[in-house]
Amino acid sequence: MDTLLSLSRAIDAVSRFFGKFIIWLVLAAALISAGNAVARKAFNIGSNAFLEIQWYLFGAVFLLGAGYTFLQNAHVRIDVLASRWSMRTRMYIDIGGIIVFLLPLCWFMIDFAMPVVKGAYISGEMSSNAGGLIRWPVYALVPIGFALLGLQAISELIKRFAFLQGKGPNPLLHGAHESNEAHEAEHAQPHHDKAGEVQK
């Protein structure tokens, strides 16, 4: 398990890197959008390339940030149901969801997107708009984004098994996966989840 937890920490580091990286993509998208609007209104200058790069950047933020969002436990959950279950039950449900749904989805999306990326790269596919951008880089965001999400899913799977074995912190607690102190506090004394059951 120690080897797997080391792998999990390495994957988490990759997700954190991309989480910080996409902050700059958001800034770039905002600056390009503002500059394009000023140029169009003040100087009557327009560019399809600047318009398209905005949605390229939006796609990059959405896809490259999915793994980091999972790391931060920020994806939408059905709390009305989850709050009624013990923490161990929630862990088992998460494990089942990751294995049965998330990892197969990531594999399917990568397998589906790669031929599209390869075909666009070989053909040099361009936007149909005048002055538009080449298409394969934005297509490539799909397999890259789902690969990052799949890696983070593996990391979260490891952390959930570690928690169930008493060898790791609760990954459902905000920041628990990033702090050894949380792990020590978890095992120093029992605490209750939202359903009022002692976590073990």
Short mmCIF file of C-alpha atoms in Angstrom, two decimals:
data_model
loop_
_atom_site.label_atom_id
_atom_site.label_comp_id
_atom_site.label_asym_id
_atom_site.label_seq_id
_atom_site.Cartn_x
_atom_site.Cartn_y
_atom_site.Cartn_z
CA MET A 1 0.00 0.00 0.00
CA ASP A 2 2.92 2.36 0.68
CA THR A 3 4.02 2.06 -2.95
CA LEU A 4 0.50 2.76 -4.15
CA LEU A 5 0.22 5.79 -1.85
CA SER A 6 3.50 7.10 -3.28
CA LEU A 7 2.00 6.70 -6.76
CA SER A 8 -1.12 8.53 -5.57
CA ARG A 9 0.96 11.44 -4.27
CA ALA A 10 2.81 11.65 -7.60
CA ILE A 11 -0.48 11.75 -9.52
CA ASP A 12 -1.80 14.41 -7.12
CA ALA A 13 1.30 16.52 -7.83
CA VAL A 14 0.60 16.32 -11.57
CA SER A 15 -3.03 17.36 -11.00
CA ARG A 16 -1.93 20.28 -8.81
CA PHE A 17 0.48 21.40 -11.53
CA PHE A 18 -2.30 21.53 -14.11
CA GLY A 19 -4.60 23.17 -11.56
CA LYS A 20 -2.13 26.04 -11.22
CA PHE A 21 -1.42 26.10 -14.95
CA ILE A 22 -5.04 26.62 -15.96
CA ILE A 23 -5.21 29.76 -13.81
CA TRP A 24 -2.98 31.39 -16.42
CA LEU A 25 -5.22 30.10 -19.19
CA VAL A 26 -8.19 31.84 -17.56
CA LEU A 27 -6.17 35.07 -17.39
CA ALA A 28 -5.12 34.70 -21.03
CA ALA A 29 -8.71 34.12 -22.13
CA ALA A 30 -9.88 37.21 -20.23
CA LEU A 31 -7.14 39.41 -21.70
CA ILE A 32 -7.72 38.15 -25.24
CA SER A 33 -11.46 38.63 -24.89
CA ALA A 34 -11.02 42.18 -23.58
CA GLY A 35 -8.44 43.06 -26.24
CA ASN A 36 -10.62 41.66 -29.01
CA ALA A 37 -13.63 43.65 -27.80
CA VAL A 38 -11.62 46.90 -27.62
CA ALA A 39 -10.12 46.36 -31.07
CA ARG A 40 -13.53 45.64 -32.57
CA LYS A 41 -15.34 48.57 -30.93
CA ALA A 42 -12.60 51.18 -31.03
CA PHE A 43 -10.80 50.37 -34.27
CA ASN A 44 -13.32 48.22 -36.13
CA ILE A 45 -10.74 45.41 -36.27
CA GLY A 46 -11.89 41.82 -35.90
CA SER A 47 -10.16 38.45 -35.97
CA ASN A 48 -11.66 34.99 -36.12
CA ALA A 49 -8.39 33.64 -34.72
CA PHE A 50 -8.83 35.68 -31.53
CA LEU A 51 -12.45 34.57 -31.23
CA GLU A 52 -11.53 30.92 -31.67
CA ILE A 53 -8.59 31.01 -29.28
CA GLN A 54 -11.04 32.02 -26.55
CA TRP A 55 -13.02 28.80 -26.84
CA TYR A 56 -9.79 26.84 -27.27
CA LEU A 57 -8.69 28.23 -23.91
CA PHE A 58 -12.11 27.57 -22.36
CA GLY A 59 -11.92 23.97 -23.54
CA ALA A 60 -8.41 23.67 -22.08
CA VAL A 61 -9.54 25.02 -18.70
CA PHE A 62 -12.52 22.66 -18.56
CA LEU A 63 -10.70 19.52 -19.71
CA LEU A 64 -7.29 20.02 -18.10
CA GLY A 65 -8.90 21.06 -14.83
CA ALA A 66 -11.16 18.02 -14.39
CA GLY A 67 -8.50 15.96 -12.62
CA TYR A 68 -7.62 18.83 -10.28
CA THR A 69 -11.29 19.31 -9.49
CA PHE A 70 -11.52 15.65 -8.53
CA LEU A 71 -8.42 16.04 -6.36
CA GLN A 72 -10.10 18.91 -4.52
CA ASN A 73 -13.29 16.88 -4.10
CA ALA A 74 -15.17 19.70 -5.84
CA HIS A 75 -17.33 17.73 -8.27
CA VAL A 76 -21.07 17.80 -7.68
CA ARG A 77 -22.38 15.17 -5.26
CA ILE A 78 -25.91 14.20 -4.29
CA ASP A 79 -25.50 15.32 -0.67
CA VAL A 80 -29.14 14.63 0.21
CA LEU A 81 -28.45 10.92 -0.25
CA ALA A 82 -24.80 10.85 0.79
CA SER A 83 -25.54 12.49 4.15
CA ARG A 84 -27.70 9.50 5.08
CA TRP A 85 -24.92 6.96 4.59
CA SER A 86 -21.99 6.05 6.80
CA MET A 87 -18.55 7.12 5.62
CA ARG A 88 -17.56 3.55 4.79
CA THR A 89 -20.68 3.14 2.64
CA ARG A 90 -19.83 6.35 0.79
CA MET A 91 -16.30 5.04 0.20
CA TYR A 92 -17.61 1.79 -1.28
CA ILE A 93 -20.02 3.71 -3.52
CA ASP A 94 -17.18 5.95 -4.69
CA ILE A 95 -14.98 2.94 -5.40
CA GLY A 96 -17.77 1.31 -7.41
CA GLY A 97 -18.45 4.51 -9.33
CA ILE A 98 -14.79 5.01 -10.20
CA ILE A 99 -14.29 1.41 -11.35
CA VAL A 100 -17.60 0.87 -13.13
CA PHE A 101 -18.28 4.31 -14.62
CA LEU A 102 -15.42 6.83 -14.47
CA LEU A 103 -12.42 4.77 -15.59
CA PRO A 104 -14.31 3.10 -18.48
CA LEU A 105 -15.58 6.53 -19.57
CA CYS A 106 -12.05 7.95 -19.58
CA TRP A 107 -10.80 5.00 -21.61
CA PHE A 108 -13.69 5.29 -24.08
CA MET A 109 -13.15 9.03 -24.60
CA ILE A 110 -9.41 8.60 -25.15
CA ASP A 111 -9.95 5.71 -27.55
CA PHE A 112 -12.66 7.64 -29.40
CA ALA A 113 -10.73 10.92 -29.63
CA MET A 114 -7.27 9.70 -30.68
CA PRO A 115 -8.21 8.81 -34.29
CA VAL A 116 -9.88 12.22 -34.63
CA VAL A 117 -6.75 13.98 -33.36
CA LYS A 118 -4.51 11.91 -35.61
CA GLY A 119 -6.70 12.52 -38.66
CA ALA A 120 -6.83 16.28 -38.05
CA TYR A 121 -3.05 16.41 -37.56
CA ILE A 122 -2.28 14.47 -40.73
CA SER A 123 -4.74 16.46 -42.84
CA GLY A 124 -3.78 19.79 -41.31
CA GLU A 125 -7.47 20.49 -40.66
CA MET A 126 -8.20 24.18 -40.30
CA SER A 127 -11.20 26.12 -39.09
CA SER A 128 -13.75 26.82 -41.81
CA ASN A 129 -13.81 30.48 -40.72
CA ALA A 130 -11.57 32.94 -42.54
CA GLY A 131 -8.36 33.40 -40.58
CA GLY A 132 -9.33 30.59 -38.22
CA LEU A 133 -6.98 28.31 -36.33
CA ILE A 134 -5.65 24.83 -36.92
CA ARG A 135 -7.91 22.27 -35.24
CA TRP A 136 -5.80 19.35 -34.00
CA PRO A 137 -4.48 21.10 -30.85
CA VAL A 138 -7.99 21.67 -29.51
CA TYR A 139 -9.00 18.12 -30.45
CA ALA A 140 -5.97 16.86 -28.52
CA LEU A 141 -7.32 18.44 -25.36
CA VAL A 142 -9.97 15.71 -25.17
CA PRO A 143 -7.67 12.68 -24.77
CA ILE A 144 -5.23 14.67 -22.63
CA GLY A 145 -7.98 15.91 -20.34
CA PHE A 146 -9.55 12.48 -19.90
CA ALA A 147 -6.12 10.92 -19.36
CA LEU A 148 -5.49 13.37 -16.52
CA LEU A 149 -8.94 12.66 -15.09
CA GLY A 150 -8.33 8.91 -15.37
CA LEU A 151 -5.00 9.23 -13.55
CA GLN A 152 -6.64 11.20 -10.76
CA ALA A 153 -9.38 8.58 -10.57
CA ILE A 154 -6.68 5.96 -9.94
CA SER A 155 -5.20 8.17 -7.22
CA GLU A 156 -8.60 8.62 -5.57
CA LEU A 157 -9.22 4.88 -5.77
CA ILE A 158 -5.95 4.22 -3.95
CA LYS A 159 -6.80 6.78 -1.26
CA ARG A 160 -10.23 5.26 -0.66
CA PHE A 161 -8.81 1.77 -0.24
CA ALA A 162 -6.14 3.19 2.07
CA PHE A 163 -8.80 4.90 4.18
CA LEU A 164 -10.83 1.70 4.47
CA GLN A 165 -7.69 -0.10 5.67
CA GLY A 166 -6.91 2.64 8.19
CA LYS A 167 -3.76 3.67 6.33
CA GLY A 168 -4.81 7.04 4.98
CA PRO A 169 -6.91 10.14 5.71
CA ASN A 170 -10.51 10.52 4.66
CA PRO A 171 -10.32 11.68 1.01
CA LEU A 172 -13.85 13.09 1.22
CA LEU A 173 -12.82 15.71 3.74
CA HIS A 174 -11.68 18.94 2.09
CA GLY A 175 -7.89 18.95 1.94
CA ALA A 176 -7.57 15.60 3.76
CA HIS A 177 -5.65 14.09 0.86
CA GLU A 178 -3.03 16.83 1.11
CA SER A 179 -2.33 16.76 4.84
CA ASN A 180 -0.63 14.18 7.02
CA GLU A 181 -1.92 16.10 10.01
CA ALA A 182 -5.46 15.25 8.96
CA HIS A 183 -4.49 11.58 8.87
CA GLU A 184 -3.07 11.79 12.40
CA ALA A 185 -6.18 13.57 13.67
CA GLU A 186 -8.38 10.98 11.94
CA HIS A 187 -6.79 8.18 13.95
CA ALA A 188 -6.19 10.09 17.17
CA GLN A 189 -9.89 10.14 18.00
CA PRO A 190 -13.13 9.06 16.31
CA HIS A 191 -15.48 11.64 14.87
CA HIS A 192 -18.94 11.57 13.39
CA ASP A 193 -20.09 12.03 9.84
CA LYS A 194 -23.23 13.90 8.89
CA ALA A 195 -25.37 10.89 9.61
CA GLY A 196 -24.08 10.83 13.21
CA GLU A 197 -22.21 7.55 12.82
CA VAL A 198 -18.70 7.09 14.10
CA GLN A 199 -16.20 6.80 11.26
CA LYS A 200 -13.91 3.80 11.49
#
